[in-house]
Short mmCIF file of C-alpha atoms and ligand atoms in Angstrom, two decimals:
data_model
loop_
_atom_site.label_atom_id
_atom_site.label_comp_id
_atom_site.label_asym_id
_atom_site.label_seq_id
_atom_site.Cartn_x
_atom_site.Cartn_y
_atom_site.Cartn_z
CA MET A 1 8.00 75.93 180.97
CA VAL A 2 5.46 73.00 181.24
CA PRO A 3 6.43 70.78 184.20
CA GLN A 4 5.03 67.45 182.84
CA ARG A 5 6.87 67.89 179.39
CA TRP A 6 10.05 68.47 181.47
CA LEU A 7 9.51 65.32 183.37
CA ILE A 8 9.39 63.38 180.34
CA LEU A 9 12.30 65.25 178.90
CA CYS A 10 14.29 64.63 182.03
CA GLY A 11 13.55 60.83 181.67
CA VAL A 12 14.58 60.73 178.21
CA MET A 13 17.75 62.77 178.89
CA LEU A 14 18.86 60.01 181.68
CA LEU A 15 18.28 57.41 179.06
CA VAL A 16 20.34 59.37 176.60
CA LEU A 17 22.86 59.89 179.07
CA ALA A 18 23.04 56.28 179.87
CA GLY A 19 24.33 55.58 176.58
CA CYS A 20 27.13 57.49 175.11
CA SER A 21 25.81 60.94 174.81
CA ARG A 22 28.59 61.95 172.26
CA GLN A 23 27.56 59.05 170.04
CA ASN A 24 23.79 59.60 170.33
CA GLU A 25 24.31 63.27 169.31
CA ALA A 26 25.63 62.35 166.21
CA LEU A 27 22.45 60.12 165.39
CA VAL A 28 19.91 62.83 166.33
CA PRO A 29 18.84 65.54 163.62
CA ALA A 30 20.42 68.83 164.11
CA PRO A 31 18.58 71.00 166.84
CA LEU A 32 15.92 73.05 165.45
CA ILE A 33 17.56 76.06 167.51
CA GLN A 34 21.14 77.03 166.29
CA PRO A 35 23.82 77.71 169.14
CA ARG A 36 24.36 81.23 169.31
CA LEU A 37 27.95 81.12 169.63
CA ALA A 38 29.95 83.67 167.51
CA ALA A 39 30.88 82.10 164.24
CA SER A 40 34.65 83.72 164.55
CA ALA A 41 35.28 81.74 167.64
CA THR A 42 38.59 80.49 167.45
CA ALA A 43 38.48 78.14 170.42
CA THR A 44 36.09 75.61 170.45
CA PRO A 45 34.41 75.22 173.90
CA GLU A 46 33.92 71.79 175.53
CA ARG A 47 30.30 71.08 174.89
CA LEU A 48 27.86 68.83 176.56
CA THR A 49 25.05 70.14 174.69
CA ILE A 50 21.80 67.99 174.80
CA THR A 51 18.99 70.16 173.97
CA PRO A 52 15.44 69.25 174.58
CA ALA A 53 14.61 70.08 171.04
CA ALA A 54 16.97 67.78 169.75
CA ILE A 55 15.76 64.94 172.19
CA ALA A 56 12.22 65.73 171.25
CA THR A 57 13.00 65.43 167.70
CA ALA A 58 14.90 62.29 168.23
CA VAL A 59 12.15 60.37 170.25
CA ALA A 60 8.96 61.98 168.60
CA PRO A 61 7.31 60.56 165.76
CA THR A 62 7.15 63.04 162.98
CA ALA A 63 3.64 64.64 162.75
CA ALA A 64 2.07 64.39 159.43
CA PRO A 65 2.20 67.94 157.68
CA PRO A 66 -1.28 69.59 158.21
CA PRO A 67 -3.53 70.01 155.33
CA ALA A 68 -2.96 72.79 152.99
CA THR A 69 -6.29 74.27 153.73
CA SER A 70 -5.68 74.63 157.88
CA THR A 71 -4.14 77.69 158.99
CA PRO A 72 -2.47 76.36 162.44
CA ALA A 73 -1.47 78.97 164.99
CA PRO A 74 2.48 79.10 164.78
CA THR A 75 3.77 77.16 167.79
CA ALA A 76 7.10 78.75 168.26
CA THR A 77 9.35 76.93 170.72
CA PRO A 78 11.36 79.25 172.91
CA ALA A 79 15.03 78.84 172.84
CA PRO A 80 16.18 76.89 175.79
CA PRO A 81 18.52 79.08 177.64
CA ARG A 82 22.23 78.73 177.25
CA VAL A 83 24.72 78.87 180.29
CA GLY A 84 28.37 79.03 180.05
CA ILE A 85 30.24 77.34 183.22
CA GLN A 86 34.09 78.20 182.91
CA VAL A 87 36.58 75.90 184.74
CA GLY A 88 38.96 78.36 186.29
CA HIS A 89 42.40 77.72 185.25
CA TRP A 90 41.55 74.78 182.99
CA LYS A 91 43.82 74.63 179.69
CA THR A 92 45.64 77.85 180.45
CA ALA A 93 48.56 76.84 178.33
CA ASP A 94 46.13 77.04 175.26
CA LEU A 95 45.22 80.88 175.92
CA PRO A 96 45.57 82.87 172.84
CA ASP A 97 48.08 85.66 172.27
CA GLU A 98 45.96 88.35 173.85
CA LEU A 99 45.86 86.42 177.08
CA ALA A 100 49.42 85.09 177.00
CA ARG A 101 50.28 86.70 180.57
CA PHE A 102 47.62 84.19 182.20
CA ARG A 103 49.33 80.94 180.69
CA THR A 104 51.06 80.45 183.51
CA SER A 105 48.18 81.20 185.99
CA THR A 106 47.43 77.58 187.23
CA GLY A 107 45.64 78.76 190.22
CA ALA A 108 45.70 77.66 193.74
CA TYR A 109 47.33 74.43 194.69
CA SER A 110 47.34 72.52 197.96
CA ASP A 111 47.90 69.14 199.52
CA GLY A 112 48.24 67.29 195.96
CA THR A 113 45.32 68.91 194.59
CA SER A 114 45.44 71.79 191.94
CA GLU A 115 42.64 74.26 191.83
CA ALA A 116 41.79 73.30 187.93
CA GLU A 117 41.11 69.51 189.08
CA VAL A 118 38.65 70.87 191.78
CA ASN A 119 37.08 73.25 189.49
CA LEU A 120 36.62 71.10 186.63
CA ASP A 121 35.05 68.52 189.06
CA ILE A 122 32.29 70.88 190.35
CA ALA A 123 31.82 72.56 186.69
CA GLN A 124 31.00 69.01 185.20
CA ARG A 125 28.50 68.37 188.08
CA VAL A 126 26.78 71.64 187.61
CA ALA A 127 26.61 71.22 183.91
CA LEU A 128 25.01 67.94 184.36
CA LEU A 129 22.39 69.04 186.82
CA LEU A 130 21.46 72.02 184.37
CA GLU A 131 21.29 69.97 181.22
CA ALA A 132 19.07 67.79 183.13
CA GLU A 133 16.42 70.56 183.08
CA GLY A 134 16.82 71.47 179.41
CA ILE A 135 19.32 74.11 179.85
CA VAL A 136 22.08 74.20 177.15
CA VAL A 137 25.35 74.27 178.96
CA ASP A 138 28.74 75.09 177.35
CA LEU A 139 31.69 73.68 179.49
CA LEU A 140 34.29 76.30 179.02
CA PRO A 141 38.08 76.25 179.43
CA ALA A 142 40.36 79.33 180.46
CA THR A 143 40.01 80.57 176.79
CA LEU A 144 36.27 81.75 176.21
CA PRO A 145 34.95 81.86 172.38
CA VAL A 146 35.60 85.24 170.98
CA ASN A 147 32.47 87.64 172.24
CA TYR A 148 30.96 84.65 174.16
CA GLN A 149 26.86 85.29 174.33
CA ALA A 150 24.82 83.31 176.94
CA ASP A 151 21.87 83.82 179.12
CA ALA A 152 24.29 83.66 181.95
CA PHE A 153 28.02 82.96 182.57
CA ILE A 154 29.55 81.38 185.86
CA THR A 155 33.34 81.28 186.44
CA ILE A 156 34.48 78.64 188.95
CA HIS A 157 37.32 79.12 190.86
CA ALA A 158 38.94 77.99 194.20
CA ASP A 159 41.03 80.25 196.26
CA GLY A 160 44.41 80.00 197.80
CA SER A 161 46.09 82.01 200.72
CA THR A 162 49.30 82.02 202.42
CA SER A 163 47.19 81.81 205.65
CA SER A 164 45.65 78.25 206.10
CA SER A 165 43.17 79.66 208.42
CA ALA A 166 41.44 81.58 205.63
CA ARG A 167 38.27 80.16 204.59
CA GLY A 168 34.94 80.63 203.14
CA PHE A 169 33.42 81.75 199.55
CA LYS A 170 33.55 85.16 197.54
CA MET A 171 31.41 86.05 194.67
CA ALA A 172 31.63 88.94 192.37
CA THR A 173 30.26 90.54 189.38
CA PRO A 174 32.11 92.06 186.79
CA TRP A 175 33.62 95.46 187.35
CA ARG A 176 30.63 97.31 185.56
CA THR A 177 27.51 95.83 186.82
CA SER A 178 24.71 95.22 184.77
CA ALA A 179 21.03 94.84 186.51
CA ALA A 180 21.30 91.05 185.15
CA SER A 181 24.61 90.38 186.44
CA GLN A 182 23.54 91.69 189.96
CA GLN A 183 20.35 89.50 189.84
CA LEU A 184 22.62 86.34 188.92
CA TYR A 185 25.07 87.23 191.95
CA GLU A 186 22.04 87.89 194.48
CA THR A 187 20.40 84.38 193.48
CA LEU A 188 23.67 82.62 193.52
CA LEU A 189 24.79 84.06 196.78
CA ALA A 190 21.57 83.11 198.45
CA GLU A 191 21.47 79.60 197.08
CA TYR A 192 25.29 78.92 197.80
CA ALA A 193 25.32 80.41 201.23
CA ALA A 194 22.17 78.35 202.12
CA GLY A 195 22.75 75.13 200.18
CA THR A 196 26.86 74.88 201.48
CA GLY A 197 26.48 76.69 204.72
CA LEU A 198 30.18 77.81 203.97
CA PRO A 199 30.96 81.29 205.40
CA GLN A 200 31.17 84.14 203.05
CA ASP A 201 34.40 85.97 202.60
CA GLY A 202 33.54 89.49 201.46
CA ALA A 203 36.91 90.73 201.08
CA ILE A 204 36.24 91.00 197.31
CA THR A 205 39.20 92.25 195.26
CA VAL A 206 39.20 94.44 192.06
CA ASN A 207 41.05 91.47 190.57
CA MET A 208 38.01 89.32 190.82
CA ARG A 209 35.53 92.18 189.47
CA GLY A 210 38.13 92.76 186.52
CA TYR A 211 38.49 88.99 185.50
CA TYR A 212 39.89 88.80 182.33
CA ALA A 213 37.20 86.94 180.95
CA PHE A 214 34.66 89.54 182.03
CA ASN A 215 36.59 92.22 179.88
CA TRP A 216 34.90 92.54 176.75
CA ARG A 217 36.35 96.00 175.87
CA ARG A 218 40.07 94.46 176.11
CA HIS A 219 39.97 91.03 175.01
CA ARG A 220 38.31 89.15 172.17
CA HIS A 221 37.95 86.33 174.04
CA ALA A 222 35.86 87.47 176.69
CA ILE A 223 32.15 87.38 177.37
CA ALA A 224 29.64 89.71 175.26
CA LYS A 225 28.62 93.09 176.80
CA THR A 226 25.39 91.55 177.41
CA THR A 227 26.23 88.10 179.04
CA PRO A 228 25.41 88.35 182.74
CA ALA A 229 28.25 87.15 184.52
CA VAL A 230 29.57 85.94 188.13
CA ILE A 231 32.85 84.93 189.21
CA ILE A 232 32.71 82.37 192.37
CA GLU A 233 35.69 81.56 194.44
CA MET A 234 33.93 78.09 196.26
CA GLY A 235 36.00 78.42 199.19
CA TYR A 236 39.74 78.10 199.90
CA LEU A 237 41.76 75.10 198.64
CA THR A 238 44.48 76.04 201.14
CA ASN A 239 41.97 75.55 204.43
CA SER A 240 41.69 72.18 205.51
CA THR A 241 37.98 72.45 206.22
CA ASP A 242 37.08 74.03 202.96
CA ARG A 243 39.39 71.22 201.10
CA ALA A 244 37.45 68.39 202.69
CA PHE A 245 34.22 70.10 201.78
CA PHE A 246 35.28 70.01 198.22
CA ARG A 247 36.46 66.49 198.55
CA ASP A 248 33.66 65.19 200.37
CA GLN A 249 30.59 67.15 199.46
CA PRO A 250 31.02 68.05 195.76
CA ASP A 251 27.20 67.58 194.66
CA ARG A 252 26.26 69.76 197.71
CA ILE A 253 28.34 72.68 196.07
CA ALA A 254 27.13 71.77 192.35
CA THR A 255 23.60 71.67 193.31
CA SER A 256 23.65 75.25 195.05
CA ILE A 257 25.53 76.85 192.08
CA ALA A 258 22.94 74.94 189.98
CA ALA A 259 19.89 76.15 192.21
CA GLY A 260 21.37 79.95 191.61
CA VAL A 261 21.66 79.65 188.16
CA ARG A 262 18.23 77.96 187.77
CA ARG A 263 16.47 80.80 190.01
CA TYR A 264 18.09 83.45 188.00
CA LEU A 265 16.69 81.99 184.92
CA THR A 266 13.19 81.69 186.22
CA GLU A 267 12.89 84.94 187.82
CA ARG A 268 14.69 87.17 185.07
CA ASP A 269 12.37 89.55 183.25
CA LEU A 270 12.94 88.41 179.53
CA ASN A 271 11.70 91.47 178.44
CA ASP A 272 14.04 93.95 180.33
CA LYS A 273 16.66 94.14 177.73
CA ASP A 274 18.37 97.33 179.57
CA ALA A 275 18.95 95.05 182.58
CA LEU A 276 21.96 93.49 180.22
CA ILE A 277 23.63 96.66 179.83
CA ALA A 278 25.83 98.08 182.37
CA ARG A 279 25.55 101.59 183.32
CA GLU A 280 28.60 103.79 182.44
CA PHE A 281 30.14 105.80 185.15
CA THR A 282 32.58 108.47 185.29
CA ILE A 283 35.61 108.94 187.72
CA HIS A 284 34.09 110.95 190.89
CA ARG A 285 35.84 113.20 193.28
CA ALA A 286 34.67 114.32 196.63
CA LYS A 287 32.80 117.66 196.81
CA SER A 288 34.69 118.31 200.10
CA ALA A 289 37.47 116.72 201.98
CA GLY A 290 36.33 114.25 204.72
CA ALA A 291 33.59 112.33 202.68
CA THR A 292 33.65 108.95 203.81
CA VAL A 293 33.51 105.62 202.28
CA HIS A 294 31.23 102.85 204.00
CA ALA A 295 31.14 99.05 204.23
CA THR A 296 27.34 99.29 203.35
CA PRO A 297 25.13 101.90 202.06
CA SER A 298 24.58 103.84 205.21
CA ASP A 299 25.99 106.55 207.15
CA SER A 300 26.24 104.05 210.15
CA GLY A 301 28.10 101.29 207.89
CA ARG A 302 31.85 100.65 208.86
CA VAL A 303 34.01 103.42 207.39
CA LEU A 304 36.80 102.24 205.32
CA PHE A 305 38.23 105.34 204.16
CA THR A 306 37.94 109.05 204.60
CA ALA A 307 38.60 111.37 201.35
CA SER A 308 41.21 114.05 200.81
CA ASP A 309 41.15 116.51 198.14
CA ASP A 310 43.05 114.30 195.62
CA THR A 311 40.68 111.17 196.20
CA ARG A 312 39.04 109.78 193.24
CA PHE A 313 36.07 107.51 193.39
CA MET A 314 35.14 104.80 190.63
CA PRO A 315 31.53 103.97 190.94
CA PHE A 316 30.14 100.73 189.33
CA ARG A 317 26.76 100.77 190.73
CA GLU A 318 24.02 103.11 192.31
CA GLN A 319 21.44 102.09 194.54
CA ASN A 320 19.07 104.56 196.53
CA GLY A 321 21.28 107.50 196.46
CA TRP A 322 24.38 105.66 197.01
CA TYR A 323 27.21 104.31 194.86
CA GLU A 324 29.13 101.37 195.25
CA GLY A 325 32.62 101.66 193.94
CA VAL A 326 36.43 101.71 194.70
CA VAL A 327 38.63 104.20 195.45
CA ARG A 328 41.42 104.94 192.86
CA GLY A 329 44.95 103.43 193.99
CA GLU A 330 43.28 101.81 197.13
CA TRP A 331 42.19 98.64 195.16
CA ARG A 332 41.34 96.73 198.17
CA VAL A 333 38.70 99.49 199.41
CA ILE A 334 35.41 98.50 197.54
CA GLY A 335 32.48 100.49 199.55
CA TRP A 336 29.66 102.87 199.14
CA VAL A 337 29.54 106.59 199.09
CA ARG A 338 26.48 109.01 199.37
CA ALA A 339 26.27 110.25 195.74
CA GLU A 340 25.33 113.80 196.70
CA GLN A 341 28.94 114.45 198.16
CA TRP A 342 30.49 113.57 195.17
CA GLU A 343 30.75 115.04 191.56
CA ALA A 344 31.68 113.54 187.98
CA THR A 345 35.00 114.46 186.74
CA ASP A 346 36.16 114.11 183.00
CA GLU A 347 39.34 112.00 183.79
CA PRO A 348 39.57 108.69 182.20
CA PHE A 349 38.12 105.61 183.77
CA PRO A 350 40.64 102.64 183.90
CA THR A 351 39.70 99.18 183.47
CA PRO A 352 41.70 96.83 185.72
CA THR A 353 42.15 93.59 184.66
CA GLY A 354 43.30 90.54 186.63
CA GLN A 355 42.81 86.68 186.92
ZN1 LIG B 1 41.30 80.77 190.41
#
C-alpha cells in the first residue's frame, strides 16, 4: 500500500461520503474488481461498498491509451481486502429455513436497549473506519450470503447474564481454528483489550466457537471454509458499567475493532494459503486415567478436569506439543492437554452449533 495514495483516496472518500454515497455509487463506473460474493447468494447483504478502484476511476482523468508500439509492463492493481462485519441478531426474522431455529434469537436485552441495536451501532462505525482505508466492507445481517468469502469475518455481539455483576468482553475463533483465524483473533484481542481497557471474560463457551455462521459444513448461509473468522462479545449489556461504555464510548470500541482487523490484514502472509485451512482432528482418549486438562498449555496451569477411562477429548488446535480442545460432554471445559498423553480414536467428531 502506498501511503500518499491512500491519503488522497481518504480525502476523496470523505468528499464522496459527504454527499449521498448510495446515489454517487450509481454514477461511478463499475469497479474494476468484481465482488467475490457467491453468485448463488439468496440473501443480499447490506453493503456499504465504496472501493478505492471505483473512486479512482470516478475522479482520475482517463489516461490516453498507450501507443500500440509500446509494451508497458502490466500494472496489476491488487484487489482491496474484503471484510464482513456481521451485526449479531440483526434481522433474525429473515433467517432462511435451515436456520429457522434462530429466528427468535433476538439476543440480550437490558434497560430498554436491545443487543441488535448496540451491535448495529458499533458495526456501522467499524465499517466506516475500515472503508475510509479502502477496505471493502459488507455489513451483514444474521443471514450470511451462501458460502460467504472474505479476507476476514467478524461477528459482533454483546453479552447478557442473569448476574448484573458479570462484565467484560469475550472473543473466540470458530470451533476448527485455522492459523488465519487464530491470527485474526490474536490481533483483535490485543487491540480490543488495549483500546477499550475493558476486562476480558475468558469463559468461552462451545456455543461461541460453534456459532451457526461459522458452521460451513452444516449451513449454506455460513462463512466459506477459507474465511478467517472471529466472534466478539463486546461486553455485557446486563452490566451497568459495560452498558454505559457502549453508550458513551462507541467510537473507542469501534476504533479498537477496526485496529485489530487492520493489523491482521497488514501482518498476514498472503502467500500462506495453508493458513486458511483448519486442521482436522479426531477424537482422542487418554492413554491412562488421571491425565489432566489445564487452563493453559503448561503442567503448572490450573487443572480443569481429570480424565477417567471414558473421557474423550476433542482437540481443535495444537501448539508446542499441547492440544487445545474440549472434553466431550463437559462443554464448558475448554482447556489444554499434553498431546503425548492422548491417542486418536476413530469415533466421529460432532460439531456443536449454537447462537
Ligand atoms: Zn449475541
